[in-house]
PDB file of C-alpha atoms and ligand atoms in Angstrom:
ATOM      1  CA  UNK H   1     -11.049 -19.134  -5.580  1.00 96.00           C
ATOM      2  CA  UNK H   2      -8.444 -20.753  -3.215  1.00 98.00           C
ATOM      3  CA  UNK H   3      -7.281 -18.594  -0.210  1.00 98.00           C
ATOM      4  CA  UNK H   4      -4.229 -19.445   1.877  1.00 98.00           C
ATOM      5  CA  UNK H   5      -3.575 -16.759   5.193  1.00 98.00           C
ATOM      6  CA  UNK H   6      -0.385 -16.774   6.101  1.00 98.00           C
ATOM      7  CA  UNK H   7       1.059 -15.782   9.635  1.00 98.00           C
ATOM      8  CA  UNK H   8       2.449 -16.649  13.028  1.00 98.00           C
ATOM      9  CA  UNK H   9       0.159 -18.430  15.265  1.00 98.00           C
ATOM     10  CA  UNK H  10      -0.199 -15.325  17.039  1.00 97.00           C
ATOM     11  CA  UNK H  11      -3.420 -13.036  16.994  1.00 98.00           C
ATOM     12  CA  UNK H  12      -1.936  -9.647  16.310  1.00 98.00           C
ATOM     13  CA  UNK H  13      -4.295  -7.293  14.634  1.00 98.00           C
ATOM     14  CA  UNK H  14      -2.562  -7.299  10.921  1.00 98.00           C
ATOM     15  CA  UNK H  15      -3.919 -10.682  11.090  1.00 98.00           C
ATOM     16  CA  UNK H  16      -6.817 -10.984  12.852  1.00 98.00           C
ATOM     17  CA  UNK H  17      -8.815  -8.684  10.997  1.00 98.00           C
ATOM     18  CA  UNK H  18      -8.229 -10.673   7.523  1.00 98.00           C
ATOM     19  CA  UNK H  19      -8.367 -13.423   9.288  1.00 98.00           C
ATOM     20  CA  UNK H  20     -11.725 -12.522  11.099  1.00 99.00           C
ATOM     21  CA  UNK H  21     -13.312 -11.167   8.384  1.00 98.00           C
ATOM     22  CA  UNK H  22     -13.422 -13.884   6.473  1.00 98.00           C
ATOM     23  CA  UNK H  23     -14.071 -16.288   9.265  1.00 98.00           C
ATOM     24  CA  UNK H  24     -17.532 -13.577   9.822  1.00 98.00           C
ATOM     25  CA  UNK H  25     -18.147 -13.999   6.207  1.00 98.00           C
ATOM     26  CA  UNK H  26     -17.937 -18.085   5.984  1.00 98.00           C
ATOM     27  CA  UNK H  27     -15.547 -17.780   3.515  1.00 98.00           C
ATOM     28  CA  UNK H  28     -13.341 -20.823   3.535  1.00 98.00           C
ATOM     29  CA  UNK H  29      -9.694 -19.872   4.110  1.00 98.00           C
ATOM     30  CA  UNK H  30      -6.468 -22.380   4.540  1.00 98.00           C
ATOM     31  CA  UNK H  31      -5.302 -20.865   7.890  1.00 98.00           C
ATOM     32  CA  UNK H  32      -2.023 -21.229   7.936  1.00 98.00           C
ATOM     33  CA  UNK H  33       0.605 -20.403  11.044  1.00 98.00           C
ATOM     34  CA  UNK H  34       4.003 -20.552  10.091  1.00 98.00           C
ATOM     35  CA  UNK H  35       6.961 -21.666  12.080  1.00 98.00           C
ATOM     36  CA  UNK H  36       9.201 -18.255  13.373  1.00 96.00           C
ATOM     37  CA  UNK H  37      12.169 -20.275  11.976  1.00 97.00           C
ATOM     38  CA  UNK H  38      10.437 -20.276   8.735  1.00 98.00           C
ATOM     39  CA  UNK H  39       9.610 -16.389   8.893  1.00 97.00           C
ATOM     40  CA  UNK H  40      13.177 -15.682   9.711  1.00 98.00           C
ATOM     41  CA  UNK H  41      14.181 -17.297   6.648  1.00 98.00           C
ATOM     42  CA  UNK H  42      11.731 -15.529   4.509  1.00 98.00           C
ATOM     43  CA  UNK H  43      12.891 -11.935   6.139  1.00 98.00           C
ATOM     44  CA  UNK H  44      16.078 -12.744   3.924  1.00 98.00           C
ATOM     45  CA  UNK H  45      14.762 -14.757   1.268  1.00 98.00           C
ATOM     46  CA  UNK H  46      10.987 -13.810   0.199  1.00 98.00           C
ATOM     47  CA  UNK H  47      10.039 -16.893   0.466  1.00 98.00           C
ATOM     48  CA  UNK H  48       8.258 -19.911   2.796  1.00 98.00           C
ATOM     49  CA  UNK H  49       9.726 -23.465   2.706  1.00 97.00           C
ATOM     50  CA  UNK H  50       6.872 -24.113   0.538  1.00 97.00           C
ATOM     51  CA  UNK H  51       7.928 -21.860  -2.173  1.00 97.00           C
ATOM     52  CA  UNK H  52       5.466 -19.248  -1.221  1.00 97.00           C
ATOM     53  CA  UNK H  53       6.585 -15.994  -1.840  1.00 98.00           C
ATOM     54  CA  UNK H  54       6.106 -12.635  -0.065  1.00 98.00           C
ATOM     55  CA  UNK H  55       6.113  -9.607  -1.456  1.00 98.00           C
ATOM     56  CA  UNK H  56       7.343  -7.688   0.386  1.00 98.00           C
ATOM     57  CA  UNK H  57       9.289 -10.426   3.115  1.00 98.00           C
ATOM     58  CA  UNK H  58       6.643  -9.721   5.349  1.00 98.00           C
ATOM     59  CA  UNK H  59       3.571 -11.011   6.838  1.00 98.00           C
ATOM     60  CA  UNK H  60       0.540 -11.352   7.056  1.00 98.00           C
ATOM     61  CA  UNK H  61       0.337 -12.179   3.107  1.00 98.00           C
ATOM     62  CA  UNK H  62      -2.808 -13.668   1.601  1.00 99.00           C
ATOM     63  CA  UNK H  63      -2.622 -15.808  -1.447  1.00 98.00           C
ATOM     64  CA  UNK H  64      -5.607 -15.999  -3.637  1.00 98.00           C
ATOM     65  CA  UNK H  65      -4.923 -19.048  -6.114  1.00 98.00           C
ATOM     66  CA  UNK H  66      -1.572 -18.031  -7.171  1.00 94.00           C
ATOM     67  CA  UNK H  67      -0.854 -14.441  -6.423  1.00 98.00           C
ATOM     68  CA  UNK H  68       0.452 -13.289  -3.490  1.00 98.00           C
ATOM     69  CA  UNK H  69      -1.089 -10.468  -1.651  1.00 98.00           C
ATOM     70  CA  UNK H  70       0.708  -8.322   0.909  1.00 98.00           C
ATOM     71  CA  UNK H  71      -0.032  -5.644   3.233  1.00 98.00           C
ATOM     72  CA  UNK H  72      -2.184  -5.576   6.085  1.00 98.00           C
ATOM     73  CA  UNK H  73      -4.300  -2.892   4.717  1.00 98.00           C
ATOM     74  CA  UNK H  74      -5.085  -4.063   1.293  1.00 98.00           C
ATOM     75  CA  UNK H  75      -5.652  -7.311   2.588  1.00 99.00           C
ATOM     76  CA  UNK H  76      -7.680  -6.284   5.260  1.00 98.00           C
ATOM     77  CA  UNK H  77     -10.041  -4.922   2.119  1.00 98.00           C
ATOM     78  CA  UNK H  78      -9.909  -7.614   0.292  1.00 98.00           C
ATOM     79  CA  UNK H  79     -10.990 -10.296   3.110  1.00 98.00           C
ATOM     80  CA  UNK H  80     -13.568  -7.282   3.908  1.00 98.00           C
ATOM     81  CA  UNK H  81     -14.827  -7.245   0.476  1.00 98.00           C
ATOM     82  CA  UNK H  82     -15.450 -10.877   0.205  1.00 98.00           C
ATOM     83  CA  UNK H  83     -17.350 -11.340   3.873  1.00 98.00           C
ATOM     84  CA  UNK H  84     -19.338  -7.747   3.666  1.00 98.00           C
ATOM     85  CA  UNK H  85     -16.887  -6.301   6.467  1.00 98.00           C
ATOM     86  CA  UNK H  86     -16.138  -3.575   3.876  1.00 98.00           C
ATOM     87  CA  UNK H  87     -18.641  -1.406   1.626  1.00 98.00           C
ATOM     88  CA  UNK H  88     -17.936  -2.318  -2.432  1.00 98.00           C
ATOM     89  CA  UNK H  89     -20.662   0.599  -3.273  1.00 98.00           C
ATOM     90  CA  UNK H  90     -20.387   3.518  -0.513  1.00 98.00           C
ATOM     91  CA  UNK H  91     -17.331   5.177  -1.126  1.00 98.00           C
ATOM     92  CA  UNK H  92     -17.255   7.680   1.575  1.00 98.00           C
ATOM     93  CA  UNK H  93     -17.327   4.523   4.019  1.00 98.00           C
ATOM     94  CA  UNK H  94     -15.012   2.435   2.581  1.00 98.00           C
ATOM     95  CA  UNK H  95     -12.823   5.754   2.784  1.00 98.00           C
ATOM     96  CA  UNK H  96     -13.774   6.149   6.530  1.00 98.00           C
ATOM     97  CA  UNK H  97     -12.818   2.726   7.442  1.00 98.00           C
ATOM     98  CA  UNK H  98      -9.298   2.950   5.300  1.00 98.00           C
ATOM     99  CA  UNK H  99      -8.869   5.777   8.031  1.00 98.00           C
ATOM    100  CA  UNK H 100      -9.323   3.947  11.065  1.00 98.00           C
ATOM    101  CA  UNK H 101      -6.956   1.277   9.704  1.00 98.00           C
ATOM    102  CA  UNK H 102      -4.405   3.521   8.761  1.00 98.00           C
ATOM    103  CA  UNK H 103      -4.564   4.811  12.171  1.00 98.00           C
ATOM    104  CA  UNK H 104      -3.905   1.426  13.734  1.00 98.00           C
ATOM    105  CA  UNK H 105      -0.975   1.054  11.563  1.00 98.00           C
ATOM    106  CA  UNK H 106       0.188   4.463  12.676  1.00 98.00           C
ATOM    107  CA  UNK H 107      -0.007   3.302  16.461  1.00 98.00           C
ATOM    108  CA  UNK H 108       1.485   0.117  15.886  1.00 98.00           C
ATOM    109  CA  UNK H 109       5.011   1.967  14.306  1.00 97.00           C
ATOM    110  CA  UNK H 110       4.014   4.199  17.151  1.00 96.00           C
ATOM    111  CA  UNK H 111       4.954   1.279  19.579  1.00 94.00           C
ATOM    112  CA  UNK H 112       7.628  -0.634  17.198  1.00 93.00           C
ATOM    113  CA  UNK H 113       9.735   2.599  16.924  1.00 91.00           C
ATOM    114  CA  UNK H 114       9.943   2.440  20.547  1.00 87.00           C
ATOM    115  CA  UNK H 115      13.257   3.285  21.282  1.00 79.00           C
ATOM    116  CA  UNK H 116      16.739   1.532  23.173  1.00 73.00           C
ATOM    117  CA  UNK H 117      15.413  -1.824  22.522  1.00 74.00           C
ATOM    118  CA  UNK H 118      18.153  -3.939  23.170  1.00 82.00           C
ATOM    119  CA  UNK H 119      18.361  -2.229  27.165  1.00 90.00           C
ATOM    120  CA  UNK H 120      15.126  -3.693  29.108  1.00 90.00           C
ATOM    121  CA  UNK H 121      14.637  -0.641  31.053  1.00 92.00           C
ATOM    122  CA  UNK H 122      15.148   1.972  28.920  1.00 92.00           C
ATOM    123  CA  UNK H 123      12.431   0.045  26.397  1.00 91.00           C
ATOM    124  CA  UNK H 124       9.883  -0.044  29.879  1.00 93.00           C
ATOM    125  CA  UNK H 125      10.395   3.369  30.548  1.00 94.00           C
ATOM    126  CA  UNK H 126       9.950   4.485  26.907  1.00 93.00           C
ATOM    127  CA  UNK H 127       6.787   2.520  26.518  1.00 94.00           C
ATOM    128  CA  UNK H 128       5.644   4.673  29.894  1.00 95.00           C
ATOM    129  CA  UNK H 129       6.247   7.468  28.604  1.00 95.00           C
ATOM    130  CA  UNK H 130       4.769   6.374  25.543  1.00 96.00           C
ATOM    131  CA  UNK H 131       1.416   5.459  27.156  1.00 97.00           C
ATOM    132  CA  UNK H 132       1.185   8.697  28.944  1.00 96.00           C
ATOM    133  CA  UNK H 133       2.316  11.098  26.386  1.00 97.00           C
ATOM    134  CA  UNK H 134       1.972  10.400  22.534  1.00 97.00           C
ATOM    135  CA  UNK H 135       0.349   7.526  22.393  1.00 98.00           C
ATOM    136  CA  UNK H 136      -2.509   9.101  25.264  1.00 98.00           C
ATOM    137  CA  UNK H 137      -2.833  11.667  22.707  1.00 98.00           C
ATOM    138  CA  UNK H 138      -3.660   9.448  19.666  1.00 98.00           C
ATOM    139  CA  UNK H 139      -6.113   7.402  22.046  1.00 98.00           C
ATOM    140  CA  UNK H 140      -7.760  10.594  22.849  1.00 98.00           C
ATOM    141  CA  UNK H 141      -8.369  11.728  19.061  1.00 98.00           C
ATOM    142  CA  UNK H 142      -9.782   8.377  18.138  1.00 98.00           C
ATOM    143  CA  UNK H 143     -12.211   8.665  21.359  1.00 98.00           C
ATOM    144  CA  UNK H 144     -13.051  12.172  19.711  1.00 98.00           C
ATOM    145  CA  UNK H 145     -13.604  10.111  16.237  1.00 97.00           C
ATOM    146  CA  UNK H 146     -16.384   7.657  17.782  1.00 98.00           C
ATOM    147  CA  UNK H 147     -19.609   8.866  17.665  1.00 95.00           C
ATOM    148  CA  UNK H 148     -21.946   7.951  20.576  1.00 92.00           C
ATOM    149  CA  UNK H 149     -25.079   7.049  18.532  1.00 91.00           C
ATOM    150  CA  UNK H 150     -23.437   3.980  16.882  1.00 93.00           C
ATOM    151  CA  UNK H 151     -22.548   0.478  17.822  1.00 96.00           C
ATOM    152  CA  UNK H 152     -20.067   0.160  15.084  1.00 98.00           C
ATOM    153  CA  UNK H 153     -17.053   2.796  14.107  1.00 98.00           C
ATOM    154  CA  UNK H 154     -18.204   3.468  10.612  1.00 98.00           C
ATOM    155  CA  UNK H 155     -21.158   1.441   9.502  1.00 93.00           C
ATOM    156  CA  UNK H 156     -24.514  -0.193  10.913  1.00 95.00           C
ATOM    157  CA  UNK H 157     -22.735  -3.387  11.103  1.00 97.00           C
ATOM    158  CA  UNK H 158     -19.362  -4.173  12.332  1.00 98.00           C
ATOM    159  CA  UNK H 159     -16.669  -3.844  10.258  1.00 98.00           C
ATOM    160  CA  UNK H 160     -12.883  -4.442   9.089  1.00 98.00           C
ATOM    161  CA  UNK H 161     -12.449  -0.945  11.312  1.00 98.00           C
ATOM    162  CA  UNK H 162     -13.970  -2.408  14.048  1.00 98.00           C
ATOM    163  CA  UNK H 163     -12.054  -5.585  14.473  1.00 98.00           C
ATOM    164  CA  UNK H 164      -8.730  -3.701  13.602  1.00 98.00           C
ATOM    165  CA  UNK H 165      -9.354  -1.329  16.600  1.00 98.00           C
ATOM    166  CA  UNK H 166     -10.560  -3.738  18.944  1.00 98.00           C
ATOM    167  CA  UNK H 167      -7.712  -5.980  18.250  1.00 98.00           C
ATOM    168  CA  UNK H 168      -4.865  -3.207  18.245  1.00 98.00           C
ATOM    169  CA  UNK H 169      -6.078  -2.053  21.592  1.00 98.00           C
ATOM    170  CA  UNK H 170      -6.604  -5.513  23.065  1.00 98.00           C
ATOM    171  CA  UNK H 171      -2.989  -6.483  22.767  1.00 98.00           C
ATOM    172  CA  UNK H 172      -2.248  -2.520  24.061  1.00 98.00           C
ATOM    173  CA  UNK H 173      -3.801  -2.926  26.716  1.00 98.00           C
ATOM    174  CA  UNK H 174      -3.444  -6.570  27.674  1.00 98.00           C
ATOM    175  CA  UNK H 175      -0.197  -6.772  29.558  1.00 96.00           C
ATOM    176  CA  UNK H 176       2.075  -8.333  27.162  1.00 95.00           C
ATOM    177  CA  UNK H 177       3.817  -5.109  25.822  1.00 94.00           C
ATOM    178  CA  UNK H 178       6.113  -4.509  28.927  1.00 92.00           C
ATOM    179  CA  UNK H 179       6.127  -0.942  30.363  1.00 94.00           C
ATOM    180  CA  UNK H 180       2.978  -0.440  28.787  1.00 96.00           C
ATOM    181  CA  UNK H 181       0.016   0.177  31.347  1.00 97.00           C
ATOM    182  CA  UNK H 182      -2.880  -2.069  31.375  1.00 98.00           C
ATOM    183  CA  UNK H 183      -5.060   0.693  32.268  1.00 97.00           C
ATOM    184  CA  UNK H 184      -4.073   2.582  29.221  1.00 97.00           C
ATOM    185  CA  UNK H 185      -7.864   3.172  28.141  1.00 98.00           C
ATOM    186  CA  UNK H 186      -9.517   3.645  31.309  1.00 96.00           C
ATOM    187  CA  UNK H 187     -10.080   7.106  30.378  1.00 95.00           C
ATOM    188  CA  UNK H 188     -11.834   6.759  26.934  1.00 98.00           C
ATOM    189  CA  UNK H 189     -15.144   5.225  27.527  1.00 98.00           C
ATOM    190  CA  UNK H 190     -15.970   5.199  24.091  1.00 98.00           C
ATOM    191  CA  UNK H 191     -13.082   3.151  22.863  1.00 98.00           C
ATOM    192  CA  UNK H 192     -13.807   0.909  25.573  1.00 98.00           C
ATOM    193  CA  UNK H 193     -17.833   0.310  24.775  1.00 98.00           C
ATOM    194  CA  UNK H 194     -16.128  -0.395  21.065  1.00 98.00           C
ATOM    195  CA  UNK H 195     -13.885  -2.744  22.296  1.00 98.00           C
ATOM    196  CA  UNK H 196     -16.502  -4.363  24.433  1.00 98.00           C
ATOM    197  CA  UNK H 197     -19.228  -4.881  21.583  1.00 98.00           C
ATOM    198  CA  UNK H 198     -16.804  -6.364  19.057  1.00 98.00           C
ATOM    199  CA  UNK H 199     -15.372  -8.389  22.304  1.00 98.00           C
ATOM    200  CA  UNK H 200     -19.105 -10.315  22.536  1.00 98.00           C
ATOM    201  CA  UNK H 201     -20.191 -10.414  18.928  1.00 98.00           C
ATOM    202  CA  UNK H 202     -21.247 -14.171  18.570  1.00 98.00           C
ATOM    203  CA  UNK H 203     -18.778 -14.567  15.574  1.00 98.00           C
ATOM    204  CA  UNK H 204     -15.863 -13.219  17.578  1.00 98.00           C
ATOM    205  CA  UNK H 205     -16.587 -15.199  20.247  1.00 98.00           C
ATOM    206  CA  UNK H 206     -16.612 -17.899  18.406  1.00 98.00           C
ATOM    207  CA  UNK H 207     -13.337 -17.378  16.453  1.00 98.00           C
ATOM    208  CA  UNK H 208     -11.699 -17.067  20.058  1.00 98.00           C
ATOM    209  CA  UNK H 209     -13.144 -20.050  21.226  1.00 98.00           C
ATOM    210  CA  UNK H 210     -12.024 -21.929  17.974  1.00 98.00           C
ATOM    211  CA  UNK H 211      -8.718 -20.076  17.662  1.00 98.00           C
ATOM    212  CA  UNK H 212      -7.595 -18.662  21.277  1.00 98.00           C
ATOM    213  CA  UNK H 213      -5.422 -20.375  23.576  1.00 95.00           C
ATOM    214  CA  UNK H 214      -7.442 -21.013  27.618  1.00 94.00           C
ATOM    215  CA  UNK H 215      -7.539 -17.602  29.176  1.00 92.00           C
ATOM    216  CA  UNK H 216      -5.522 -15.464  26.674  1.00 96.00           C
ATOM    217  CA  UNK H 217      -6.045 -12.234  28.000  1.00 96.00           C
ATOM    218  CA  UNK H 218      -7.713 -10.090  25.223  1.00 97.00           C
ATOM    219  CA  UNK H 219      -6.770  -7.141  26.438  1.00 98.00           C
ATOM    220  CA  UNK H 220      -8.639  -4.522  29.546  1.00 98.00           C
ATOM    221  CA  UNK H 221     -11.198  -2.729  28.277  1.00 97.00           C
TER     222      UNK H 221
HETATM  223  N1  LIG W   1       3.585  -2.663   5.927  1.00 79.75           N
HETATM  224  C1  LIG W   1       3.341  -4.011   6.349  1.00 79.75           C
HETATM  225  C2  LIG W   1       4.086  -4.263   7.638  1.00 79.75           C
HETATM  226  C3  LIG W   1       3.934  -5.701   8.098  1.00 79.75           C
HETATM  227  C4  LIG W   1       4.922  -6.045   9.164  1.00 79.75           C
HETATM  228  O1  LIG W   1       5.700  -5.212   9.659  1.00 79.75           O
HETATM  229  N2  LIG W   1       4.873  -7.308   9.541  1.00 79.75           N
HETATM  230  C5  LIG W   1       5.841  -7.810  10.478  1.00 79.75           C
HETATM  231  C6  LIG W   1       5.231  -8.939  11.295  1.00 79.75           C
HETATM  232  S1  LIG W   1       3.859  -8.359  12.237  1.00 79.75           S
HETATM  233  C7  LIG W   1       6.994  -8.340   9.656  1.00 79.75           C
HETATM  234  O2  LIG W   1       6.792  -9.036   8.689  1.00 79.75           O
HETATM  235  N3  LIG W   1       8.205  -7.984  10.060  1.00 79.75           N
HETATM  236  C8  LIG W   1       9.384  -8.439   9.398  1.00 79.75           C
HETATM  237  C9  LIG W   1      10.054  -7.392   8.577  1.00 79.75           C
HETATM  238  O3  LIG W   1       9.481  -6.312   8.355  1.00 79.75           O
HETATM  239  O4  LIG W   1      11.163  -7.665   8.143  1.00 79.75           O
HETATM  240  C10 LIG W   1       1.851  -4.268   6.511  1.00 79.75           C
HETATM  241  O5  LIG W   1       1.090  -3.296   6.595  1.00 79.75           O
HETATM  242  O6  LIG W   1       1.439  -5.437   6.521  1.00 79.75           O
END
């Protein structure tokens, strides 16, 4: 089976957790960052300069031989599937960890629906209130949803729900959303442990070392 990732050369969380899973898993993969120009094109068109199409005009998409997969989610489960990030016989699990990733896709149209975006200010002062308000509120639900006995958010070992998280929350809370705090989860110890033990798992650190530009800041947790 051939597998080509597509995406930016950026490590947002819709790809990093396909991306890491399968890189965890030793799974070969054709990593491939595309060119923004390119992407713009494909917004219109549905498809790369290559002839690759997506779906859906949107990344990330993952294509296994010929077909095209889209959607973070479902490609999220597939990498998972492959690498043993995701459970293919515990239902109830694979369930749990669908609802931590649905989660981080609610936070992330959480912060993309942020609104006046074209006036500077007025996006800064949204993404304040943001931080403090709603988006405080969601944080302090999924601190409620982590239990305190477990490394991991759902199973013994890390998984696709754990990297998602992490990742989200990293670019949250690392400074590079304007008007958004950096100390936005200094009041959720749990989330922060989480963050923390996916932050030093050998394989992570490895795919940042291999992957990362010098310094990028991961996030403040
Ligand atoms: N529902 C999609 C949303 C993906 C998405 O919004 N991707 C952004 C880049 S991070 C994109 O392609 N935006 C262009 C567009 O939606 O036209 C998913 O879960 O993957």
């Amino acid at each position: 089976m051939k597998l080509k990732f597509i995406y930016v050369d950026t490590p947002f969380w819709r790809a990093e957790v396909g991306r890491i899973a399968l890189f965890m898993g030793d799974i070969k993969f054709d990593d491939v960052r595309i060119k923004r120009e390119d992407f713009s094109t494909a917004k219109e068109t549905g498809t790369l300069s290559d002839g690759t199409v997506l779906p859906f005009h949107q990344i990330p998409c993952l294509v296994v031989d010929d077909v095209s997969i889209a959607q973070t989610g479902a490609i999220a489960r597939f990498c998972g599937k492959l690498s043993g990030l995701y459970p293919t016989h515990d239902d109830v699990n694979a369930a749990k960890i669908d609802d931590f990733i649905d989660f981080a896709t609610d936070l992330t149209v959480m912060i993309d629906n942020t609104p006046n975006k074209t006036d500077e200010e007025k996006k800064r002062k949204a993404r304040r209130d943001l931080a403090t308000g709603p988006l405080k509120r969601k944080l302090s639900m999924l601190e409620k949803n982590i239990s305190s006995d477990s490394e991991w958010l759902v199973t013994s070992n890390i998984s696709i729900a754990d990297v998602a998280i992490w990742r989200l929350l990293g670019w949250l809370s690392s400074g590079i959303l304007d008007g958004m705090p950096t100390d936005l989860l200094s009041g959720f110890p749990k989330i922060r442990k989480l963050c923390l033990a996916v932050d030093k798992h050998p394989k992570i650190q490895k795919w940042i070392s291999l992957t990362y530009p010098n310094n990028y800041t991961r996030g403040n947790y």
